[in-house]
Backbone as JSON Lines, residues from 0, in Angstrom:
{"i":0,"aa":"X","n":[73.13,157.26,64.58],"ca":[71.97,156.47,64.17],"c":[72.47,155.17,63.56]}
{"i":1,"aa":"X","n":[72.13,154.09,63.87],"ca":[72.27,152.67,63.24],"c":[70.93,152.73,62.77]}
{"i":2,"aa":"X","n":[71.36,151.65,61.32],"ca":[69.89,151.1,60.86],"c":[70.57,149.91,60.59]}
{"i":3,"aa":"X","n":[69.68,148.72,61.44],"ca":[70.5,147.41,61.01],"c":[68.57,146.57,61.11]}
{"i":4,"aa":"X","n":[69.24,144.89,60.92],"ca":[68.29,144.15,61.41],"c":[67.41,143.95,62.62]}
{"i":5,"aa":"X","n":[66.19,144.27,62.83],"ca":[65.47,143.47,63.87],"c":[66.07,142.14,64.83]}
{"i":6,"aa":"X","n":[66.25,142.28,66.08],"ca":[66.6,140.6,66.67],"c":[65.43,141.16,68.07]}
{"i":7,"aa":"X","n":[64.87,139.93,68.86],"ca":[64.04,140.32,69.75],"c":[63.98,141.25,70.67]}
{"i":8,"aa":"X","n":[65.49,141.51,70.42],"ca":[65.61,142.74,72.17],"c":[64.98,144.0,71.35]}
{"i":9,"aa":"X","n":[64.78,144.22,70.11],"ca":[64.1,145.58,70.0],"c":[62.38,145.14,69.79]}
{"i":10,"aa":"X","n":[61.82,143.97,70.19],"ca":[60.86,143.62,69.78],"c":[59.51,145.15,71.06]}
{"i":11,"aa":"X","n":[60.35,145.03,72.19],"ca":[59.38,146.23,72.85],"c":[59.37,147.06,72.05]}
{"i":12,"aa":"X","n":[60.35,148.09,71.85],"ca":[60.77,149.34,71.15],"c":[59.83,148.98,69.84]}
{"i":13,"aa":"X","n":[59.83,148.23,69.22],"ca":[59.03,148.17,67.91],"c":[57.12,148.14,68.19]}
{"i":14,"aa":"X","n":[56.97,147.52,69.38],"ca":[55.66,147.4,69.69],"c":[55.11,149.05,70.71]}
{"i":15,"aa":"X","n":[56.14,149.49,71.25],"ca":[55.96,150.99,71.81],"c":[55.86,152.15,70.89]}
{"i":16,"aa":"X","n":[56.6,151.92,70.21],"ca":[56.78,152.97,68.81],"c":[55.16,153.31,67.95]}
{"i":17,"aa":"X","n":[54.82,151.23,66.98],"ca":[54.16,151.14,66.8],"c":[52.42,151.84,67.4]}
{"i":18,"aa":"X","n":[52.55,151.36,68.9],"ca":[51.01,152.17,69.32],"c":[51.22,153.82,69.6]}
{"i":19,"aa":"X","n":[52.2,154.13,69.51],"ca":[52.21,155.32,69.57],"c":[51.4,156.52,68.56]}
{"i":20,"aa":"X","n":[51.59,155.57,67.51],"ca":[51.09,155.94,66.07],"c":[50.07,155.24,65.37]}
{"i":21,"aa":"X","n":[49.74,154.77,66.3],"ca":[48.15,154.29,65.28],"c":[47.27,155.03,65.37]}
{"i":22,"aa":"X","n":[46.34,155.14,64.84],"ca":[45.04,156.21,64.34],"c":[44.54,156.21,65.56]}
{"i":23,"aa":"X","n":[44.14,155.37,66.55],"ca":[43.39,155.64,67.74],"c":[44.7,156.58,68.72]}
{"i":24,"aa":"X","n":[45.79,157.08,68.71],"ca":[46.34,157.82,69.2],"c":[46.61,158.81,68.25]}
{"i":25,"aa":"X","n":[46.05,159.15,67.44],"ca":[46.76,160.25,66.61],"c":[47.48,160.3,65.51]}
{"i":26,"aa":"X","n":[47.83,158.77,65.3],"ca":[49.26,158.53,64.59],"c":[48.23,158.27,63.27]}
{"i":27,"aa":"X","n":[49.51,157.38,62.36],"ca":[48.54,157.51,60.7],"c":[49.12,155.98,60.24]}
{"i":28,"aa":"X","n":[49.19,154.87,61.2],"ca":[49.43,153.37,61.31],"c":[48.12,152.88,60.85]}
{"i":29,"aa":"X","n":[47.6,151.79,60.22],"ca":[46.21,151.54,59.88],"c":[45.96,150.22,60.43]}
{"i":30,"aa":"X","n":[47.04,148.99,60.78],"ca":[47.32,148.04,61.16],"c":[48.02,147.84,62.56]}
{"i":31,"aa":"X","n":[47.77,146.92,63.49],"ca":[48.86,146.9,64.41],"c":[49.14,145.14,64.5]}
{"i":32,"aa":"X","n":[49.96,144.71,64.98],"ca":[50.51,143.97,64.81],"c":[51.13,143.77,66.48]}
{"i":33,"aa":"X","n":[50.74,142.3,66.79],"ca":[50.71,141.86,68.35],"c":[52.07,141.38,67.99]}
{"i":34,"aa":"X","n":[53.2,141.21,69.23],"ca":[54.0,140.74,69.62],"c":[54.55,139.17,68.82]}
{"i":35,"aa":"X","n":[53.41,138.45,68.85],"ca":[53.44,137.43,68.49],"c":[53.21,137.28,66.34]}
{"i":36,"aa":"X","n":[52.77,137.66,66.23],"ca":[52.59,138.26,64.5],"c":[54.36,139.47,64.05]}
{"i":37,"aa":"X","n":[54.8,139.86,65.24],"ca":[55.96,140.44,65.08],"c":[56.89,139.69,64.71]}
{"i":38,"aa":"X","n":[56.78,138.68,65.73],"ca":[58.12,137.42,65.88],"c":[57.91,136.6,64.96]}
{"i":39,"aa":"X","n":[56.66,136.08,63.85],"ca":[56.42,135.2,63.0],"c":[57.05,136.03,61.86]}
{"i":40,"aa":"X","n":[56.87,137.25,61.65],"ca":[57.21,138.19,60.22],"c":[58.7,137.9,60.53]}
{"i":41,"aa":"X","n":[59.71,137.96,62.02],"ca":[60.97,138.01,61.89],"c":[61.81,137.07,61.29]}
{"i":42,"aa":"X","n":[61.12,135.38,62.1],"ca":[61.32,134.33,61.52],"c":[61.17,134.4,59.85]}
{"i":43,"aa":"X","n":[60.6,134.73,59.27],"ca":[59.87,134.51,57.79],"c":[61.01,135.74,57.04]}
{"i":44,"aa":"X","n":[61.83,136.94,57.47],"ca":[62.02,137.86,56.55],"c":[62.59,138.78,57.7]}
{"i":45,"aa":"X","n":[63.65,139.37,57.22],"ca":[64.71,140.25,58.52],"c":[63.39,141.66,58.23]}
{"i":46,"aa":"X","n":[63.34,142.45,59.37],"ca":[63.25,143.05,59.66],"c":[63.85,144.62,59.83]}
{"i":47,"aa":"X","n":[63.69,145.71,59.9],"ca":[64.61,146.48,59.9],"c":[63.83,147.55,60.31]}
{"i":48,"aa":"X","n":[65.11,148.4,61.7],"ca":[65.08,148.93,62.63],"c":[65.96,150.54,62.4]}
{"i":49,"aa":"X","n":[65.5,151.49,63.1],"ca":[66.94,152.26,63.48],"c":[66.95,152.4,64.86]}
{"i":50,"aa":"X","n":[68.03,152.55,65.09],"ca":[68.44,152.83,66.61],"c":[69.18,154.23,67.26]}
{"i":51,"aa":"X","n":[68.91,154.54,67.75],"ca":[69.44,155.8,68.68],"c":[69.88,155.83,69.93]}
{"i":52,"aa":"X","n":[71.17,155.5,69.93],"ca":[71.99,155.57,71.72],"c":[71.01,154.01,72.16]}
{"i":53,"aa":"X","n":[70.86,152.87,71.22],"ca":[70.11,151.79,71.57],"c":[68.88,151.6,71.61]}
{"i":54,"aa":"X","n":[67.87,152.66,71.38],"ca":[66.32,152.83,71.6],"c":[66.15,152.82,70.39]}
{"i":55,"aa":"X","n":[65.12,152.16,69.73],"ca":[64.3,152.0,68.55],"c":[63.6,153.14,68.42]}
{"i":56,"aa":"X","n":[63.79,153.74,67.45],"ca":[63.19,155.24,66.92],"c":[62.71,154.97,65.52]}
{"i":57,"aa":"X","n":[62.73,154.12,65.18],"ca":[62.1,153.57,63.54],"c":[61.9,152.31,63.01]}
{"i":58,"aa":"X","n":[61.31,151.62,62.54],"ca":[60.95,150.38,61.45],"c":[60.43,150.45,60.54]}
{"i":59,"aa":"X","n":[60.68,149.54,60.21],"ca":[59.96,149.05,58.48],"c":[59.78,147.45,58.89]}
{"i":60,"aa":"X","n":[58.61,146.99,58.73],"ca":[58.26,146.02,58.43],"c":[57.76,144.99,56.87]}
{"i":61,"aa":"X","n":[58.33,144.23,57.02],"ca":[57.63,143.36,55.88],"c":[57.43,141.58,55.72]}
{"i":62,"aa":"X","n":[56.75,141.41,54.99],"ca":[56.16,140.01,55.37],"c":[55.33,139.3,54.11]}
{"i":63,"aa":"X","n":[55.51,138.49,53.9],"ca":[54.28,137.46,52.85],"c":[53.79,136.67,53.87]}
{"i":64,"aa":"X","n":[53.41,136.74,55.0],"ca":[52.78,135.84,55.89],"c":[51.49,136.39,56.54]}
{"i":65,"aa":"X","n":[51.15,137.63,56.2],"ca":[50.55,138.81,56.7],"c":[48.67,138.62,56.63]}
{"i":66,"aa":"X","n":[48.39,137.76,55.62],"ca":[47.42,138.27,54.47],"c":[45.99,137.96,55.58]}
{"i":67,"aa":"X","n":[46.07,137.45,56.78],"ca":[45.24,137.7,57.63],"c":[44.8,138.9,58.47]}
{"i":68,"aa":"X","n":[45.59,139.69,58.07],"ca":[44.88,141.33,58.42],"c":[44.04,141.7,57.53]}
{"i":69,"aa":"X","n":[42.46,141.92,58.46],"ca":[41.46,142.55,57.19],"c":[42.19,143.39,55.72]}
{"i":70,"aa":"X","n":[42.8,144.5,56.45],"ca":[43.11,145.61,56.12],"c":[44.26,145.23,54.71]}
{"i":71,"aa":"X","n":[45.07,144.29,54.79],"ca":[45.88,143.39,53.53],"c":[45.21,142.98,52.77]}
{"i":72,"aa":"X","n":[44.24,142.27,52.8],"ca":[43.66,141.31,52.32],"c":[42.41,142.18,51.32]}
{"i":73,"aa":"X","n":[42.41,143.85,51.33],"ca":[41.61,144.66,50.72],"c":[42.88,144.91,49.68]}
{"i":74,"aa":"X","n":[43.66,145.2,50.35],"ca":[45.08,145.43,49.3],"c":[45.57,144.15,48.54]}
{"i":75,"aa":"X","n":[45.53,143.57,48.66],"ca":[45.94,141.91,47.97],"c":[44.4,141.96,46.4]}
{"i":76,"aa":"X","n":[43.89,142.14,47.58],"ca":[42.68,141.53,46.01],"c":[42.38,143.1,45.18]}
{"i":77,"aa":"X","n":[43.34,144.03,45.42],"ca":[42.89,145.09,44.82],"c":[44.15,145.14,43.83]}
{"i":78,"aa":"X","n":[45.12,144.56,43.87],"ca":[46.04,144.62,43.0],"c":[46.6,142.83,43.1]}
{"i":79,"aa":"X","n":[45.98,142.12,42.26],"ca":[46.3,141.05,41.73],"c":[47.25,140.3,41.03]}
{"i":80,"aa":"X","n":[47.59,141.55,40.08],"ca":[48.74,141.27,39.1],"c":[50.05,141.85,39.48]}
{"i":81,"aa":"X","n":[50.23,141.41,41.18],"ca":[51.56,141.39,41.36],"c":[52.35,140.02,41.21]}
{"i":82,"aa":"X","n":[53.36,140.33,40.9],"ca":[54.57,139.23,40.83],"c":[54.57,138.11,41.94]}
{"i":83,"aa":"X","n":[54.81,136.93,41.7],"ca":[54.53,135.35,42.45],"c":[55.25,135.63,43.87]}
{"i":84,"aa":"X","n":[56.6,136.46,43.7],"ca":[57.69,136.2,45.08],"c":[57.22,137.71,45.55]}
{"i":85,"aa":"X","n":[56.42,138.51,45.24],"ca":[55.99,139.93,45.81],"c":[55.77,139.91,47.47]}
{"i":86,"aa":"X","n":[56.28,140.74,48.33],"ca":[55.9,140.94,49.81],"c":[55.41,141.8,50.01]}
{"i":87,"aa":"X","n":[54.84,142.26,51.2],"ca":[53.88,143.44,51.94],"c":[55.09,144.38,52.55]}
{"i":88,"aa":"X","n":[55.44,145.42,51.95],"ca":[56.32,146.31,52.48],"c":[55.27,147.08,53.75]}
{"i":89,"aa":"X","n":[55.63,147.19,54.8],"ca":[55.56,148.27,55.6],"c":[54.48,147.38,56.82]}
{"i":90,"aa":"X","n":[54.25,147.88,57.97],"ca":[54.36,149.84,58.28],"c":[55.51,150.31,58.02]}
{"i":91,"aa":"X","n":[55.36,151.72,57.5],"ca":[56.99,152.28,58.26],"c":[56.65,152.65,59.38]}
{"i":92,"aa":"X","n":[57.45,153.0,60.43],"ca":[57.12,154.33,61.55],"c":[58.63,154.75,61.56]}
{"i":93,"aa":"X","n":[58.68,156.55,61.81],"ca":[59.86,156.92,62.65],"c":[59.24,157.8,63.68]}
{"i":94,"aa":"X","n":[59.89,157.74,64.71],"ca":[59.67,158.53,65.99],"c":[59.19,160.21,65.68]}
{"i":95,"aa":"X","n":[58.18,160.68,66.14],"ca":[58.17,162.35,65.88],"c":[59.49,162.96,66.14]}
{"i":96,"aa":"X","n":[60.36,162.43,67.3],"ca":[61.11,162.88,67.28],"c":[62.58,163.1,66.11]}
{"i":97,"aa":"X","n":[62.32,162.09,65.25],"ca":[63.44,161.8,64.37],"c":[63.7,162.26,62.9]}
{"i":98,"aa":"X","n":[61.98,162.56,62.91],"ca":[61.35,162.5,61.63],"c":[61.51,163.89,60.82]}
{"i":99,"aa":"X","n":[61.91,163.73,59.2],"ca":[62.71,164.57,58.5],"c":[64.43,164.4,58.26]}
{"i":100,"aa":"X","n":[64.86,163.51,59.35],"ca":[66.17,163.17,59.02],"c":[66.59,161.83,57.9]}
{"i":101,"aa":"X","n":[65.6,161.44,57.02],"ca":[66.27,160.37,56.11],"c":[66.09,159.07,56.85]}
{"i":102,"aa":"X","n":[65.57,158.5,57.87],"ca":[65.8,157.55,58.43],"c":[65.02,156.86,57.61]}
{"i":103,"aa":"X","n":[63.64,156.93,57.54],"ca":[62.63,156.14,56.55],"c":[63.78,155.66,54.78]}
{"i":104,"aa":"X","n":[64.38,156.59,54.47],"ca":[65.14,156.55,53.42],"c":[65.8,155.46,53.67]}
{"i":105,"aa":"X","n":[66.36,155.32,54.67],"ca":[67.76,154.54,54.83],"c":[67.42,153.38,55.27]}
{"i":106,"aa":"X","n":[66.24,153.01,55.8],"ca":[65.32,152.03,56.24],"c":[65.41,151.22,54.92]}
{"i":107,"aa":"X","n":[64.19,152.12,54.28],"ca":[64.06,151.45,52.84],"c":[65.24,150.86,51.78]}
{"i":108,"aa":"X","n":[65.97,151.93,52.17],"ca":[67.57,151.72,50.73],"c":[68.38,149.74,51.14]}
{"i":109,"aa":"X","n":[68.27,149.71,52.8],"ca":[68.82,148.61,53.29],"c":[67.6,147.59,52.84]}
{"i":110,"aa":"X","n":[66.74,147.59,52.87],"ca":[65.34,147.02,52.6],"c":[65.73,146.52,50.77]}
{"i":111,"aa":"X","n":[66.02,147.21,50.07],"ca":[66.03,147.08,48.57],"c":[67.57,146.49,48.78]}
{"i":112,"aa":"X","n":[68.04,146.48,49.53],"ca":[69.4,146.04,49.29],"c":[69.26,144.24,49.5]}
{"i":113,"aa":"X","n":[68.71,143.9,50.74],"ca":[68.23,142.9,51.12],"c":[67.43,141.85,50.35]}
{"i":114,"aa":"X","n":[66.66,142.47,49.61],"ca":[65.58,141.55,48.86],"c":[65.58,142.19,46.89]}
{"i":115,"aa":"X","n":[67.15,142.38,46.49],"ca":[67.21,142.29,45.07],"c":[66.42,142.2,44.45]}
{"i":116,"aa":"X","n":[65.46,142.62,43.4],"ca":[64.89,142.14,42.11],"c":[63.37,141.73,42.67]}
{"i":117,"aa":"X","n":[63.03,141.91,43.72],"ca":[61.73,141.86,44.19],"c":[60.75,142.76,44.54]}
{"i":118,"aa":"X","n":[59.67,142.17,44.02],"ca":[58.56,143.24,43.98],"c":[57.88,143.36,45.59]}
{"i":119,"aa":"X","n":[57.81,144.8,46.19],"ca":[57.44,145.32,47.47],"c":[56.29,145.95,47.43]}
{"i":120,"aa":"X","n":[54.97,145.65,47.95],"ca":[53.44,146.67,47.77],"c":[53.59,146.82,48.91]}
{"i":121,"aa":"X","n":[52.42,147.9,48.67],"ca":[52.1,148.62,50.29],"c":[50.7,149.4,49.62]}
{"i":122,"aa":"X","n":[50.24,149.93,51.24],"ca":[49.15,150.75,50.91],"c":[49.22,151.81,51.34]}
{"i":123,"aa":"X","n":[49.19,153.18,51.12],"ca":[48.89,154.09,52.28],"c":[47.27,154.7,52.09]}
{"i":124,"aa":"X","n":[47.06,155.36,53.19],"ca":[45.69,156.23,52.66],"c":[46.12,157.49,52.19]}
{"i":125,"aa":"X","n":[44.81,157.55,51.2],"ca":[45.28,158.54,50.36],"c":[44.95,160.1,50.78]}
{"i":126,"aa":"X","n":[44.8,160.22,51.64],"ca":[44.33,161.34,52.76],"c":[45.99,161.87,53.25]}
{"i":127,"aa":"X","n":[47.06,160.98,53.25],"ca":[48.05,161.0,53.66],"c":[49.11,161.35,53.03]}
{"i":128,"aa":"X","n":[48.96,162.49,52.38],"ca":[50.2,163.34,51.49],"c":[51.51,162.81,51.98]}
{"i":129,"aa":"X","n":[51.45,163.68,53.18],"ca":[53.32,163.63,53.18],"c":[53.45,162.42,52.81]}
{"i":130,"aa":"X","n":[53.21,161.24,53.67],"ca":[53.76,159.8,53.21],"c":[53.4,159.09,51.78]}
{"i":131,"aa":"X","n":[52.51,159.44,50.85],"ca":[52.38,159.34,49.56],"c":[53.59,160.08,48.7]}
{"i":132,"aa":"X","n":[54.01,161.27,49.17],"ca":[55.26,162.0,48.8],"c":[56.1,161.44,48.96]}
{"i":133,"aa":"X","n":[56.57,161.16,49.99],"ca":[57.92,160.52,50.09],"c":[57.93,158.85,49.35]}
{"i":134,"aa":"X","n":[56.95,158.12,49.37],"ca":[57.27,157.13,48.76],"c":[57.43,157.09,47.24]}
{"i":135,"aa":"X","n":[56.52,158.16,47.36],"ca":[56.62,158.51,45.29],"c":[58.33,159.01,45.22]}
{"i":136,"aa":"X","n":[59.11,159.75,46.08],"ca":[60.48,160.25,45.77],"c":[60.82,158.78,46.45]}
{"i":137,"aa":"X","n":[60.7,157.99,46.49],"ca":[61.63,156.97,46.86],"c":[61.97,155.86,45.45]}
{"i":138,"aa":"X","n":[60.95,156.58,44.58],"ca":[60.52,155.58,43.28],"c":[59.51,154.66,43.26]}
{"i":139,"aa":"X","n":[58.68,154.7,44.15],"ca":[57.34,153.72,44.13],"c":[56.16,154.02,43.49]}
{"i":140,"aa":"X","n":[55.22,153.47,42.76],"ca":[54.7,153.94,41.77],"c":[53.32,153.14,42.24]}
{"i":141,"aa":"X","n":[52.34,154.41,42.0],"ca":[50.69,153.62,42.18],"c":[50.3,152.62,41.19]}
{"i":142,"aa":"X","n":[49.72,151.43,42.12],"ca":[49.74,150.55,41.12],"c":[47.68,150.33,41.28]}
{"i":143,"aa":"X","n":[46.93,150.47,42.03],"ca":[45.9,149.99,42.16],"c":[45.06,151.13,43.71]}
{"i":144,"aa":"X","n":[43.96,150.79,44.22],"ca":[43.5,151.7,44.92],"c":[42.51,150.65,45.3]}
{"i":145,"aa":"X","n":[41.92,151.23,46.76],"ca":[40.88,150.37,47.6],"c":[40.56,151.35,48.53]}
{"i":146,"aa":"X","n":[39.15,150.59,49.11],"ca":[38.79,151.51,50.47],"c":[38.97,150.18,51.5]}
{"i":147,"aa":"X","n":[38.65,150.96,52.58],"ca":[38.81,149.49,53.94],"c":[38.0,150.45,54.85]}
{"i":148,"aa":"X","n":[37.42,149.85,55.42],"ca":[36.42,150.84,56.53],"c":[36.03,152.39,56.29]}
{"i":149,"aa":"X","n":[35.83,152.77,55.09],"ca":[35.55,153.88,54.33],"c":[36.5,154.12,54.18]}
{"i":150,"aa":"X","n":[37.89,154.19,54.23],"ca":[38.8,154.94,53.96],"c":[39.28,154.44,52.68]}
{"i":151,"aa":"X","n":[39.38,155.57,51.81],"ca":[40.15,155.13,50.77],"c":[41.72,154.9,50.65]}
{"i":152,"aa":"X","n":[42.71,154.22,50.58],"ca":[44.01,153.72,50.33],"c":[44.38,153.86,48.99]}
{"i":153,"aa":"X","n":[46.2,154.19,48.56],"ca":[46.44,153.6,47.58],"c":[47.53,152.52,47.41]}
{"i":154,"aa":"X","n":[47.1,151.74,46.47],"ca":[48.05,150.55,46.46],"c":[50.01,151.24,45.48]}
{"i":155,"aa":"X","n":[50.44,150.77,46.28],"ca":[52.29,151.41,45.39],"c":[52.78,150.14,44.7]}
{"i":156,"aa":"X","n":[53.85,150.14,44.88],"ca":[54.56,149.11,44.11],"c":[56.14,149.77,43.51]}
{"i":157,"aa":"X","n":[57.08,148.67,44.19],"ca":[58.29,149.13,43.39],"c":[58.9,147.89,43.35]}
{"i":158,"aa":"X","n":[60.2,148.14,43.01],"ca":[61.68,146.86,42.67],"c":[62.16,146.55,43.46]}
{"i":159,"aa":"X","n":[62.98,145.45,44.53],"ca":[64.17,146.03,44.89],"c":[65.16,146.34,44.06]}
């Protein structure tokens, strides 16, 4: 398994992965993100991938360029009193197939390594245990709460 930076040749693999897992297939993604909104977040802030025998089996995305997704922009004004240089951590995704091996971990750990001393939000829904679990054992801490199309979310927040 590699976990390194995003560069365009995994830009399919990140957009295949991605619909795999959004709510209209089953998955628990709340956002999707076109090709072109991919390549603007890359320019703006590295990206980060894992790879398997070369195939993208995981990401983490993040971005301060974002705030035009309905779905942000419920999370932005629901927690205000974040820090001036703060970014939008996530989606994560890892492959069903991968998932339980630490990859999300190792995603993130390179992620905090990358952006020192900076504050990372995210939202998940709160319907969504496992992934509320694991980010709480990653050290991320609820900072605020929102709904977006009835669904209720909670807002996190950690360091790098």
């Amino acid at each position: 398994m590699e976990i390194g930076i995003a560069s365009g040749h995994d830009l399919d693999g990140i957009l295949a992965l991605q619909g795999e897992n959004q709510l209209s297939s089953g998955g628990s993604l709340s956002a999707f993100f076109p090709r072109s909104g991919l390549l603007a977040m890359m320019e703006e802030m590295p990206q980060i991938v894992a790879r398997k025998e070369g195939e993208v089996v995981g990401f983490l995305l993040c971005s301060t360029v974002c705030s035009d997704v309905p779905i942000l922009q419920g999370m932005l004004a629901a927690y205000p009193d974040r820090s001036e240089d703060a970014y939008v951590y996530g989606p994560v995704c890892v492959a069903k197939s991968e998932r339980g091996k630490g990859i999300a971990q190792s995603m993130f750990e390179m992620l905090r390594r990358l952006h020192p001393g900076r504050e990372g939000i995210l939202f998940i829904r709160r319907d969504n245990e496992p992934s509320l679990r694991a980010h709480r054992k990653m050290g991320m801490r609820e900072v605020s709460s929102f709904s977006h199309a009835g669904i209720d979310h909670v807002v996190l927040s950690f360091i790098g």
